[in-house]
Coordinates of C-alpha atoms in Angstrom, one line a residue:
Chain A
M273 CA 60.9 -57.8 -127.1
I274 CA 57.8 -56.0 -128.6
L275 CA 58.5 -53.0 -126.4
K276 CA 62.1 -53.0 -127.6
M277 CA 61.0 -53.4 -131.2
S278 CA 58.5 -50.6 -130.9
W279 CA 61.1 -48.2 -129.4
R280 CA 63.6 -49.1 -132.0
N281 CA 61.0 -48.7 -134.8
I282 CA 60.5 -45.1 -133.8
W283 CA 64.1 -44.4 -134.6
R284 CA 64.1 -46.1 -138.0
S285 CA 63.2 -42.8 -139.6
P286 CA 64.8 -40.4 -137.0
L287 CA 64.0 -37.2 -139.0
R288 CA 60.4 -38.1 -139.5
S289 CA 59.9 -39.1 -135.8
L290 CA 61.8 -36.1 -134.6
V291 CA 59.6 -33.7 -136.6
V292 CA 56.4 -35.2 -135.1
M293 CA 57.9 -35.4 -131.6
G294 CA 59.2 -31.8 -132.0
A295 CA 55.6 -30.7 -132.9
I296 CA 54.2 -32.5 -129.9
T297 CA 56.9 -31.1 -127.6
I298 CA 56.4 -27.5 -128.8
G299 CA 52.6 -27.9 -128.6
T300 CA 52.7 -29.3 -125.1
W301 CA 55.2 -26.7 -124.0
A302 CA 53.0 -23.9 -125.5
I303 CA 49.9 -25.2 -123.8
I304 CA 51.6 -25.4 -120.5
F305 CA 53.2 -22.0 -120.7
L306 CA 50.1 -20.3 -122.1
M307 CA 47.9 -21.8 -119.4
S308 CA 50.4 -21.0 -116.6
F309 CA 50.4 -17.4 -117.9
S310 CA 46.6 -17.3 -118.0
F311 CA 46.5 -18.8 -114.5
G312 CA 49.0 -16.2 -113.4
M313 CA 46.9 -13.4 -114.8
V314 CA 43.7 -14.7 -113.2
K315 CA 45.5 -15.3 -109.9
S316 CA 46.7 -11.7 -110.1
Y317 CA 43.2 -10.4 -110.8
V318 CA 41.6 -12.6 -108.1
N319 CA 44.3 -11.7 -105.5
N320 CA 44.0 -8.0 -106.3
A321 CA 40.3 -8.2 -106.1
I322 CA 40.4 -10.0 -102.7
R323 CA 43.0 -7.8 -101.3
M324 CA 41.7 -4.5 -102.6
E325 CA 38.0 -5.0 -102.9
T326 CA 36.2 -8.0 -101.6
S327 CA 38.4 -9.7 -98.9
H328 CA 37.4 -13.3 -98.4
I329 CA 34.0 -12.8 -96.8
Q330 CA 31.7 -9.8 -96.3
I331 CA 28.7 -9.3 -94.1
H332 CA 26.0 -6.7 -94.8
T333 CA 22.3 -6.4 -94.2
P334 CA 20.3 -7.9 -97.1
A335 CA 18.8 -4.4 -97.7
F336 CA 22.2 -2.8 -98.1
K337 CA 22.9 -5.2 -101.0
E338 CA 19.8 -4.0 -102.7
D339 CA 20.2 -0.3 -102.0
R340 CA 23.3 1.4 -100.6
E341 CA 21.2 3.6 -98.5
V342 CA 23.0 5.2 -95.5
G343 CA 20.3 3.8 -93.2
N344 CA 20.9 0.2 -94.1
L345 CA 23.3 -0.3 -91.2
L346 CA 24.6 -3.6 -90.0
P347 CA 23.1 -4.2 -86.6
E348 CA 25.6 -4.5 -83.7
A349 CA 28.4 -4.3 -86.2
E350 CA 31.2 -3.9 -83.6
S351 CA 30.1 -6.7 -81.3
K352 CA 29.9 -9.0 -84.3
L353 CA 33.3 -7.9 -85.4
A354 CA 34.8 -8.7 -82.0
T355 CA 33.3 -12.2 -82.1
I356 CA 34.5 -12.8 -85.6
K357 CA 38.0 -11.6 -84.8
S358 CA 38.3 -14.1 -82.0
S359 CA 37.7 -17.0 -84.4
A360 CA 40.8 -19.1 -85.1
E361 CA 40.4 -19.1 -88.9
V362 CA 40.3 -15.3 -89.1
E363 CA 43.5 -13.5 -89.9
A364 CA 41.9 -10.0 -89.8
A365 CA 38.5 -8.3 -89.9
T366 CA 37.3 -4.8 -90.0
V367 CA 34.1 -2.7 -90.1
R368 CA 33.4 -0.2 -92.8
T369 CA 30.9 2.6 -93.3
I370 CA 30.1 2.9 -96.9
L371 CA 28.3 5.9 -98.5
N372 CA 27.5 7.1 -101.9
A373 CA 28.9 10.6 -102.0
M374 CA 29.7 13.5 -104.2
L375 CA 33.3 14.7 -104.2
V376 CA 33.4 18.4 -104.8
A377 CA 36.8 19.8 -105.9
P378 CA 37.6 23.3 -107.3
K379 CA 37.8 22.0 -110.8
G380 CA 34.8 19.6 -110.8
T381 CA 32.7 17.1 -109.0
R382 CA 32.5 13.3 -109.1
G383 CA 30.2 10.7 -107.7
V384 CA 32.3 8.3 -105.6
I385 CA 32.0 5.7 -102.9
A386 CA 33.2 7.1 -99.6
R387 CA 34.6 4.2 -97.6
G388 CA 34.9 4.9 -93.9
I389 CA 37.7 2.6 -92.5
D390 CA 39.3 1.9 -89.2
E391 CA 42.8 2.9 -90.1
N392 CA 44.7 0.2 -88.0
E393 CA 42.4 -2.7 -88.8
E394 CA 41.9 -1.9 -92.5
I395 CA 45.6 -2.4 -93.4
K396 CA 45.5 -5.9 -92.1
V397 CA 42.7 -6.7 -94.5
T398 CA 43.4 -4.7 -97.6
E399 CA 47.1 -3.5 -97.3
I400 CA 45.8 -0.1 -98.5
D401 CA 48.8 1.7 -96.9
Q402 CA 51.1 -0.1 -99.4
Q403 CA 49.3 1.3 -102.4
I404 CA 50.1 4.9 -101.5
V405 CA 52.3 6.4 -104.2
E406 CA 52.3 10.0 -103.0
G407 CA 51.8 11.4 -99.5
S408 CA 51.2 9.1 -96.5
Y409 CA 48.6 7.0 -94.7
F410 CA 46.3 8.7 -92.2
G411 CA 48.2 10.8 -89.7
K412 CA 47.3 13.2 -86.9
G413 CA 44.3 15.3 -87.3
K414 CA 40.7 14.9 -88.4
N415 CA 39.0 14.7 -91.8
Q416 CA 41.8 13.3 -93.8
V417 CA 41.2 11.5 -97.2
L418 CA 43.0 9.0 -99.4
M419 CA 42.1 9.0 -103.0
G420 CA 43.2 7.5 -106.3
K421 CA 46.1 9.2 -108.0
S422 CA 44.2 9.0 -111.3
L423 CA 41.1 10.7 -109.9
A424 CA 43.2 13.4 -108.3
E425 CA 44.9 14.1 -111.6
K426 CA 41.5 14.3 -113.4
L427 CA 40.3 16.8 -110.8
G428 CA 43.6 18.7 -110.7
L429 CA 44.1 17.9 -107.0
K430 CA 47.3 17.5 -105.1
I431 CA 48.4 16.4 -101.6
R432 CA 47.3 18.8 -98.8
K433 CA 44.5 20.2 -101.0
K434 CA 41.0 20.1 -99.6
V435 CA 37.9 18.5 -101.1
V436 CA 34.3 18.3 -99.9
L437 CA 32.4 15.1 -99.5
Q438 CA 28.6 15.5 -99.7
F439 CA 26.2 12.7 -98.7
Q440 CA 23.0 11.9 -96.9
N441 CA 23.0 11.5 -93.1
L442 CA 20.9 9.1 -91.1
D443 CA 18.2 11.7 -90.8
G444 CA 17.9 11.8 -94.6
E445 CA 19.4 15.2 -94.9
I446 CA 22.3 16.2 -97.1
T447 CA 25.4 16.8 -95.1
A448 CA 29.0 17.6 -96.1
G449 CA 32.5 17.7 -94.7
A450 CA 35.8 19.1 -95.9
F451 CA 38.6 16.6 -96.1
R452 CA 42.3 17.2 -96.7
I453 CA 44.1 14.9 -99.1
V454 CA 46.9 13.1 -97.3
G455 CA 47.7 10.3 -99.7
L456 CA 47.3 9.3 -103.3
I457 CA 46.7 5.7 -104.1
D458 CA 47.6 3.5 -107.1
S459 CA 46.0 0.2 -106.4
G460 CA 46.6 -1.2 -109.9
N461 CA 42.9 -1.1 -110.5
K462 CA 42.0 2.1 -112.3
M463 CA 38.2 1.7 -112.1
R464 CA 38.5 1.4 -108.3
D465 CA 40.9 4.2 -107.9
D466 CA 38.6 6.5 -109.9
G467 CA 35.5 5.5 -108.0
S468 CA 36.5 5.4 -104.3
V469 CA 37.9 7.5 -101.6
F470 CA 39.0 6.4 -98.1
V471 CA 38.3 8.4 -94.9
R472 CA 38.4 7.5 -91.3
R473 CA 35.2 5.7 -90.2
G474 CA 35.0 7.9 -87.2
D475 CA 34.9 11.1 -89.3
L476 CA 32.2 9.7 -91.6
N477 CA 30.1 8.3 -88.7
R478 CA 30.3 11.7 -86.9
L479 CA 28.9 13.4 -90.1
I480 CA 26.1 10.9 -90.6
G481 CA 25.2 11.0 -86.9
S482 CA 26.1 7.6 -85.4
E483 CA 29.5 6.9 -83.8
K484 CA 28.9 3.1 -83.9
A485 CA 27.5 2.9 -87.5
G486 CA 28.9 0.3 -89.9
H487 CA 27.6 -1.1 -93.2
E488 CA 30.1 -3.8 -93.8
I489 CA 32.3 -6.3 -92.1
A490 CA 35.2 -7.5 -94.3
I491 CA 37.0 -10.7 -93.2
F492 CA 40.3 -12.0 -94.4
L493 CA 41.0 -15.7 -93.5
K494 CA 44.3 -17.3 -92.7
D495 CA 43.7 -20.0 -95.3
A496 CA 41.7 -19.5 -98.4
E497 CA 40.7 -23.1 -98.4
Q498 CA 38.5 -22.4 -95.4
I499 CA 36.3 -19.8 -97.2
Q500 CA 33.4 -22.1 -97.9
A501 CA 33.3 -23.6 -94.5
K502 CA 33.6 -20.3 -92.7
T503 CA 31.0 -18.7 -94.9
A504 CA 28.6 -21.5 -94.1
A505 CA 29.3 -21.2 -90.4
L506 CA 28.7 -17.4 -90.4
K507 CA 25.4 -17.9 -92.3
T508 CA 24.3 -20.1 -89.4
D509 CA 25.5 -17.7 -86.8
Y510 CA 24.1 -14.5 -88.4
S511 CA 21.0 -15.8 -90.2
N512 CA 19.5 -12.3 -90.5
D513 CA 22.5 -10.9 -92.3
L514 CA 23.8 -11.4 -95.8
I515 CA 27.0 -13.4 -95.7
E516 CA 28.9 -13.7 -98.9
S517 CA 32.2 -15.2 -100.0
Y518 CA 34.3 -13.3 -102.6
T519 CA 32.8 -15.3 -105.5
E520 CA 29.3 -14.3 -104.5
I521 CA 30.3 -10.7 -104.0
S522 CA 32.1 -10.5 -107.4
P523 CA 30.6 -13.2 -109.7
D524 CA 33.2 -12.0 -112.3
I525 CA 35.9 -13.5 -110.1
K526 CA 34.1 -16.8 -110.2
L527 CA 33.6 -16.5 -113.9
Y528 CA 37.4 -15.9 -114.3
E529 CA 38.2 -18.9 -112.2
T530 CA 35.8 -21.3 -114.0
Q531 CA 36.6 -19.8 -117.4
I532 CA 40.2 -20.7 -117.1
G533 CA 39.3 -24.3 -116.9
T534 CA 37.1 -24.0 -120.0
S535 CA 40.0 -22.2 -121.8
F536 CA 42.3 -25.0 -120.9
A537 CA 39.9 -27.6 -122.3
V538 CA 39.5 -25.6 -125.5
F539 CA 43.3 -25.2 -126.0
V540 CA 43.9 -28.9 -125.3
G541 CA 41.0 -29.8 -127.7
I542 CA 42.4 -27.8 -130.5
F543 CA 46.0 -29.1 -129.9
M544 CA 44.8 -32.7 -129.7
L545 CA 42.8 -32.4 -133.0
A546 CA 46.0 -31.2 -134.7
L547 CA 48.0 -33.9 -133.0
I548 CA 45.7 -36.7 -134.0
F549 CA 46.1 -36.0 -137.7
G550 CA 49.9 -35.5 -137.4
I551 CA 50.3 -38.9 -135.6
I552 CA 47.9 -40.8 -138.0
N553 CA 49.9 -39.4 -141.0
T554 CA 53.3 -40.4 -139.5
M555 CA 52.2 -43.9 -138.3
L556 CA 50.3 -44.7 -141.5
M557 CA 53.5 -43.9 -143.4
A558 CA 55.5 -46.1 -141.0
V559 CA 53.0 -49.0 -141.4
L560 CA 52.9 -48.7 -145.2
E561 CA 56.7 -48.6 -145.4
R562 CA 56.9 -51.8 -143.4
T563 CA 54.3 -53.8 -145.2
R564 CA 56.7 -56.6 -146.1
E565 CA 58.1 -56.8 -142.6
L566 CA 54.6 -56.8 -141.0
G567 CA 53.6 -59.6 -143.4
M568 CA 56.7 -61.5 -142.4
L569 CA 55.9 -61.1 -138.7
M570 CA 52.4 -62.5 -139.3
S571 CA 53.8 -65.3 -141.4
V572 CA 56.2 -66.5 -138.7
G573 CA 53.4 -66.4 -136.1
M574 CA 52.9 -63.0 -134.6
N575 CA 49.2 -62.8 -134.2
K576 CA 47.1 -59.8 -135.1
G577 CA 46.6 -58.7 -131.5
R578 CA 50.4 -58.5 -131.0
V579 CA 50.9 -56.6 -134.3
F580 CA 48.1 -54.2 -133.3
G581 CA 49.7 -53.8 -129.9
M582 CA 53.1 -53.2 -131.4
I583 CA 51.8 -50.3 -133.6
V584 CA 49.8 -48.8 -130.7
L585 CA 52.8 -49.1 -128.4
E586 CA 55.0 -47.4 -130.9
T587 CA 52.6 -44.6 -131.3
L588 CA 52.1 -44.2 -127.6
M589 CA 55.9 -44.1 -127.0
L590 CA 56.3 -41.5 -129.8
G591 CA 53.6 -39.3 -128.2
L592 CA 54.5 -39.8 -124.6
V593 CA 58.2 -39.1 -125.0
A594 CA 57.5 -35.9 -126.8
A595 CA 54.7 -34.9 -124.4
I596 CA 56.9 -35.5 -121.3
T597 CA 59.7 -33.5 -122.9
G598 CA 57.3 -30.7 -123.6
M599 CA 56.0 -30.8 -120.0
I600 CA 59.5 -30.7 -118.6
L601 CA 60.4 -27.8 -120.8
G602 CA 57.1 -26.1 -119.7
W603 CA 57.8 -26.8 -116.1
I604 CA 61.3 -25.3 -116.4
T605 CA 60.0 -22.2 -118.1
I606 CA 57.4 -21.8 -115.3
Q607 CA 60.0 -22.2 -112.6
Y608 CA 62.2 -19.7 -114.4
F609 CA 59.5 -17.0 -114.5
S610 CA 57.8 -17.9 -111.2
G611 CA 60.6 -16.1 -109.3
S612 CA 61.0 -12.9 -111.2
G613 CA 57.6 -12.9 -113.0
I614 CA 56.9 -11.7 -116.5
D615 CA 57.1 -8.0 -116.7
L616 CA 54.2 -6.5 -118.7
S617 CA 54.9 -2.9 -117.8
S618 CA 54.5 -1.8 -121.4
F619 CA 50.9 -2.9 -121.2
S620 CA 50.4 -1.4 -117.7
A621 CA 47.6 1.0 -118.7
G622 CA 45.4 -1.8 -120.1
L623 CA 46.2 -4.3 -117.3
K624 CA 45.4 -1.7 -114.6
Q625 CA 42.1 -1.0 -116.3
F626 CA 41.2 -4.6 -115.6
G627 CA 42.6 -4.8 -112.1
M628 CA 45.7 -6.9 -113.0
S629 CA 49.3 -6.5 -111.9
T630 CA 51.9 -5.6 -114.4
I631 CA 54.1 -8.5 -113.3
I632 CA 52.5 -11.9 -114.0
Y633 CA 53.8 -14.9 -112.1
P634 CA 53.0 -18.0 -114.2
A635 CA 51.7 -21.0 -112.2
L636 CA 50.1 -24.2 -113.2
D637 CA 48.4 -26.7 -110.8
G638 CA 49.8 -30.2 -110.9
A639 CA 46.3 -31.5 -111.9
Y640 CA 46.6 -29.8 -115.2
Y641 CA 49.8 -31.7 -116.0
L642 CA 47.9 -34.9 -115.3
Q643 CA 45.0 -33.8 -117.4
L644 CA 47.3 -33.0 -120.3
T645 CA 49.1 -36.3 -120.0
I646 CA 45.8 -38.2 -120.0
S647 CA 44.6 -36.2 -123.0
I648 CA 47.8 -37.0 -124.9
I649 CA 47.5 -40.7 -124.0
I650 CA 43.9 -40.8 -125.2
T651 CA 44.7 -38.9 -128.3
T652 CA 47.7 -41.0 -129.2
L653 CA 45.8 -44.2 -128.6
L654 CA 43.0 -42.9 -130.9
A655 CA 45.5 -41.9 -133.5
S656 CA 47.2 -45.3 -133.4
L657 CA 43.9 -47.2 -134.1
Y658 CA 43.7 -46.6 -137.8
P659 CA 47.4 -47.3 -138.6
A660 CA 47.2 -50.4 -136.4
Y661 CA 44.0 -51.5 -138.1
K662 CA 45.7 -51.1 -141.5
A663 CA 48.6 -53.2 -140.2
I664 CA 46.4 -56.1 -139.2
K665 CA 44.4 -56.0 -142.3
L666 CA 47.5 -56.8 -144.4
R667 CA 47.4 -60.3 -145.8
P668 CA 50.8 -62.0 -145.0
V669 CA 50.9 -63.8 -148.4
E670 CA 50.7 -60.5 -150.2
A671 CA 52.6 -58.4 -147.7
V672 CA 55.8 -60.5 -147.7
R673 CA 56.1 -60.1 -151.5
K674 CA 55.6 -56.3 -151.4
I675 CA 58.7 -54.4 -152.7
Chain B
M24 CA 55.8 -90.4 -141.7
K25 CA 53.8 -88.0 -143.8
V26 CA 54.5 -84.4 -142.9
I27 CA 52.5 -82.8 -145.7
E28 CA 49.6 -84.2 -147.5
A29 CA 47.9 -82.1 -150.2
K30 CA 44.9 -83.6 -152.1
G31 CA 43.3 -82.1 -155.2
I32 CA 44.6 -78.6 -154.5
E33 CA 43.1 -76.0 -156.9
K34 CA 43.7 -72.3 -156.7
I35 CA 41.8 -69.8 -158.7
Y36 CA 42.7 -66.1 -158.4
N37 CA 40.0 -63.4 -159.2
P38 CA 37.3 -66.0 -159.6
N39 CA 34.6 -63.3 -160.2
K40 CA 36.6 -61.2 -162.6
I41 CA 39.2 -62.6 -164.9
P42 CA 39.9 -66.0 -163.3
V43 CA 43.5 -67.2 -163.2
H44 CA 43.8 -71.0 -162.5
A45 CA 47.1 -71.1 -160.7
L46 CA 46.9 -74.7 -159.4
K47 CA 44.8 -77.4 -161.1
G48 CA 44.4 -80.4 -158.8
V49 CA 47.8 -80.9 -157.2
D50 CA 48.3 -84.0 -155.1
L51 CA 51.5 -84.0 -153.1
E52 CA 52.8 -86.0 -150.1
I53 CA 56.0 -85.1 -148.4
E54 CA 57.6 -87.4 -145.9
Q55 CA 59.6 -86.5 -142.7
G56 CA 63.2 -85.6 -143.5
E57 CA 62.8 -85.1 -147.2
F58 CA 64.8 -82.4 -149.0
T59 CA 62.4 -81.4 -151.7
A60 CA 62.8 -78.8 -154.5
I61 CA 59.7 -77.6 -156.2
V62 CA 60.7 -76.3 -159.6
G63 CA 59.1 -75.1 -162.8
P64 CA 58.9 -72.1 -165.1
S65 CA 57.6 -68.7 -163.9
G66 CA 53.9 -68.8 -163.5
S67 CA 53.8 -72.6 -163.0
G68 CA 52.3 -72.2 -159.5
K69 CA 55.4 -72.9 -157.3
T70 CA 54.9 -70.0 -155.0
T71 CA 51.2 -70.5 -154.8
L72 CA 51.7 -74.1 -153.8
L73 CA 54.3 -73.1 -151.2
N74 CA 51.9 -70.5 -149.8
I75 CA 49.1 -73.0 -149.5
I76 CA 51.4 -75.6 -147.9
G77 CA 52.6 -72.9 -145.5
G78 CA 49.1 -71.8 -144.5
L79 CA 49.7 -68.4 -145.9
D80 CA 47.0 -68.9 -148.5
R81 CA 43.9 -71.1 -148.8
P82 CA 43.1 -73.5 -151.6
S83 CA 40.0 -72.9 -153.7
E84 CA 39.5 -76.6 -153.7
G85 CA 41.1 -79.6 -152.1
S86 CA 42.6 -80.1 -148.6
I87 CA 46.0 -79.7 -147.1
E88 CA 47.1 -81.6 -144.0
V89 CA 50.2 -80.8 -142.1
G90 CA 51.3 -83.4 -139.5
G91 CA 47.8 -85.0 -139.9
K92 CA 45.9 -81.7 -139.2
D93 CA 43.7 -80.2 -141.9
I94 CA 44.8 -76.6 -142.0
S95 CA 42.4 -75.5 -144.7
A96 CA 39.7 -75.4 -142.1
L97 CA 41.5 -73.1 -139.7
S98 CA 40.6 -69.5 -139.1
D99 CA 43.2 -66.7 -139.7
N100 CA 44.3 -66.5 -136.1
Q101 CA 44.4 -70.3 -135.8
L102 CA 46.6 -70.4 -138.9
I103 CA 49.0 -67.8 -137.4
D104 CA 49.3 -69.9 -134.3
F105 CA 49.7 -73.0 -136.4
R106 CA 52.5 -71.5 -138.5
K107 CA 54.3 -70.3 -135.4
D108 CA 54.5 -73.8 -133.9
N109 CA 54.8 -75.9 -137.1
I110 CA 56.4 -74.1 -140.0
G111 CA 59.7 -72.3 -140.5
F112 CA 59.9 -69.8 -143.3
V113 CA 62.9 -68.7 -145.3
F114 CA 62.1 -65.9 -147.7
Q115 CA 63.9 -64.8 -150.9
A116 CA 64.5 -61.3 -149.5
Y117 CA 65.6 -62.7 -146.1
N118 CA 62.9 -60.5 -144.3
L119 CA 64.8 -60.2 -141.0
I120 CA 63.5 -57.7 -138.5
P121 CA 65.8 -54.8 -139.2
V122 CA 65.7 -53.3 -135.7
L123 CA 66.7 -56.6 -133.9
T124 CA 70.1 -58.2 -133.7
A125 CA 70.9 -61.6 -135.2
K126 CA 70.3 -63.2 -131.8
E127 CA 67.0 -61.3 -131.2
N128 CA 65.8 -62.2 -134.7
I129 CA 66.3 -65.9 -133.9
E130 CA 64.8 -65.6 -130.4
F131 CA 61.7 -63.8 -131.7
V132 CA 59.5 -66.8 -132.7
M133 CA 60.5 -68.5 -129.4
L134 CA 59.3 -65.5 -127.5
L135 CA 56.0 -65.7 -129.4
Q136 CA 55.9 -69.4 -128.2
N137 CA 56.5 -68.2 -124.6
R138 CA 59.7 -70.3 -124.2
S139 CA 61.8 -69.7 -121.2
E140 CA 64.9 -67.4 -121.4
A141 CA 67.2 -70.3 -120.7
E142 CA 65.7 -72.4 -123.4
R143 CA 65.8 -69.4 -125.8
N144 CA 69.4 -68.7 -125.1
Q145 CA 70.5 -72.3 -125.5
R146 CA 68.6 -72.8 -128.8
T147 CA 69.8 -69.4 -130.2
N148 CA 73.4 -70.3 -129.5
E149 CA 73.1 -73.7 -131.0
L150 CA 71.5 -72.3 -134.1
L151 CA 74.0 -69.5 -134.5
K152 CA 76.8 -72.1 -134.2
A153 CA 75.1 -74.3 -136.7
V154 CA 74.9 -71.5 -139.3
G155 CA 78.4 -70.3 -138.4
L156 CA 77.5 -66.9 -137.1
E157 CA 78.5 -67.1 -133.4
D158 CA 80.6 -64.0 -133.9
K159 CA 77.7 -62.0 -135.4
I160 CA 75.4 -62.5 -132.5
D161 CA 74.9 -58.8 -131.8
K162 CA 74.9 -57.6 -135.4
R163 CA 71.8 -56.1 -136.9
P164 CA 70.8 -57.2 -140.4
S165 CA 72.2 -54.0 -142.0
E166 CA 75.6 -55.0 -140.7
L167 CA 75.5 -58.5 -142.3
S168 CA 76.0 -59.6 -145.9
G169 CA 73.2 -61.1 -147.9
G170 CA 74.5 -64.6 -147.3
Q171 CA 74.8 -64.0 -143.5
Q172 CA 71.3 -62.6 -143.4
Q173 CA 69.9 -65.7 -145.1
R174 CA 71.8 -67.9 -142.7
V175 CA 70.2 -66.0 -139.8
A176 CA 66.8 -66.5 -141.6
V177 CA 67.4 -70.2 -141.7
A178 CA 68.3 -70.2 -138.0
R179 CA 65.2 -68.2 -137.3
A180 CA 63.1 -70.7 -139.3
L181 CA 64.4 -73.6 -137.2
A182 CA 64.2 -71.8 -133.8
S183 CA 60.6 -72.8 -133.2
K184 CA 61.5 -76.5 -133.8
P185 CA 59.0 -76.6 -136.7
T186 CA 57.6 -79.7 -138.4
F187 CA 59.2 -78.5 -141.7
V188 CA 60.9 -75.5 -143.3
L189 CA 59.5 -73.8 -146.4
A190 CA 62.0 -71.8 -148.4
D191 CA 60.8 -69.6 -151.3
E192 CA 63.7 -69.1 -153.7
P193 CA 66.2 -68.8 -150.8
T194 CA 69.3 -68.4 -152.9
A195 CA 67.8 -66.0 -155.5
N196 CA 69.7 -63.0 -154.1
L197 CA 72.9 -64.8 -153.1
D198 CA 76.3 -65.2 -154.8
S199 CA 77.8 -68.7 -155.5
E200 CA 79.8 -68.9 -152.3
S201 CA 76.9 -67.8 -150.1
T202 CA 74.6 -70.2 -151.9
S203 CA 77.0 -73.1 -151.4
N204 CA 77.4 -72.2 -147.7
L205 CA 73.6 -72.0 -147.2
L206 CA 72.9 -75.3 -148.9
D207 CA 75.6 -77.0 -146.8
I208 CA 74.0 -75.7 -143.7
M209 CA 70.5 -76.8 -144.7
A210 CA 71.7 -80.2 -145.9
K211 CA 73.6 -80.7 -142.6
L212 CA 70.4 -79.7 -140.6
N213 CA 68.4 -82.1 -142.8
Q214 CA 70.7 -85.0 -142.1
E215 CA 71.5 -84.3 -138.5
E216 CA 68.1 -83.2 -137.2
N217 CA 66.0 -85.0 -139.9
M218 CA 64.5 -81.6 -140.7
T219 CA 62.1 -81.5 -143.7
F220 CA 62.9 -78.8 -146.2
V221 CA 60.7 -77.8 -149.1
F222 CA 62.1 -75.2 -151.6
S223 CA 60.7 -73.4 -154.5
T224 CA 63.6 -72.6 -156.8
H225 CA 64.9 -71.8 -160.2
D226 CA 68.5 -72.3 -159.0
Q227 CA 70.2 -75.3 -160.5
R228 CA 72.6 -75.4 -157.5
V229 CA 69.7 -76.0 -155.2
I230 CA 68.1 -78.5 -157.6
D231 CA 71.4 -80.4 -157.7
R232 CA 71.4 -80.8 -153.9
A233 CA 67.7 -81.8 -153.6
H234 CA 66.8 -85.4 -152.9
R235 CA 63.4 -85.0 -154.5
I236 CA 62.4 -82.7 -157.4
V237 CA 58.8 -81.9 -158.1
T238 CA 58.3 -80.1 -161.3
L239 CA 55.2 -78.0 -161.8
V240 CA 54.0 -77.0 -165.3
D241 CA 50.8 -74.9 -165.7
G242 CA 49.6 -75.5 -162.2
K243 CA 50.0 -79.3 -162.4
I244 CA 52.7 -81.7 -161.2
D245 CA 54.5 -82.7 -164.4
T246 CA 57.2 -84.9 -162.8
D247 CA 58.1 -86.0 -159.3
V248 CA 61.5 -87.5 -159.1
R249 CA 63.3 -89.0 -155.9
R250 CA 67.0 -89.3 -156.0

């Protein structure tokens, strides 16, 4: 009966209740959508970073991490690669030779990172072939280079043009090679496109003087959930090498991932603060309007605990109905955009600068719906305490006579 | 058998500011089955006395026993429980719960008493029949006339099978026909169920039907007449 009374009491002032419920619904929807959008952006950034830059796990020598010297080679890189590739958790793995180089073009020079890659293995790890917007992936012939489209434009270069890459060889002497541009890349990350070029590892190794040289093994796992376990296992297997997961390689990714949780807490906190005052105001009005009725209820034998409970229940129902409506609307919005994504092409320049895709796919983990629900329940309960306290403080003898 | 026994009841409002002496040593005994009207001019202390008898207010001095139990010593929560099981209230402004139907309003106190559903249904139907509102069972207060609402209020007051019913000016907002109907119902319940009724009233129609008339003047019992 108290449940029934509480529910019906909400609808005694439908307009007032609907205004509060509308505010909670819109607020909940906004938080869910905003957070799913933020998660989508972070996911896009993290996925891009993993696919384009870090992969899931990388192996180097500790010295290479300190100083990208040509001589800091990973010992027995190819035999390690073969062992790693045979592991069940590994989707793909590849060895890279990485050099600090000077790119010399007719219209200028640029400091770049020259990445020597195994053309067939690399595309299983980084999908670099799918980022080519002009020209093609490596074909027949030696000394071919893929470079960022933006870098090529800055240096006035086109497909088929030649550039010279200058770097130090293993003997510590400066060496150089002429490379023909076969493909231009647009990875979506302008900083990366401007700072790296890709050549065949064999071509680079020949120039530095070691066919088997490699500085880095990049590993892509079948299941991202296995990253921590696999990293730990590799650390045991190759204790002399530096084994790092993507969050260790790029702390900014970890920061993004943790920051989003903090952002969620801040958004929810601000929303709950606004919510608490809105609910207190509404419920206080509801209590003061019903002074005589509450006095009558206590006169006929409804004890203070039950009166308190009725007001709390009323507030809780008001908040929860609105919050659940907001969540359903938020979920529907996410479902709608999760297929086609939200096209932010008009901001593509800025997004690419930060390594994000121009289409964002909103997504929100189920745990956040639960967190939001718990937050709303707690807030609503807190907001109900003062009006409920006011209700039980009424003296029946005075309240029943109140006009 | 004494249902109510008030001894030396005094009530002073605002004792520390401007004291108002509402009751000045009232002694009153009411027997089971009496149909008593407490009358008097405005400010004579009728409502104060009713509130004290009903456990809604406490006397400044004196004691009040209901069914042999001293209620002036009970805590607030004990008083609420006591009222639930022993006293039926009928208010001047009906004070039904607007969001509940006639049936639910009558059932309400029985739910607070944790009575079984079967018992609640049986008692509610009996009472609705007794007040002549069987056809209004699912109507909310806003769909009932003033007289009908007050009849529901009487049924609600009786639902808990109280020791007595207190009615504070129950006919003040009713027309003649509704007043007559209501008094007929209460008189019938008084006779058939030996229910004790105590009214405060200005209404001559109520006074004419009462078996005992207690007149208060300036916070004291002036006359106490049984008919």
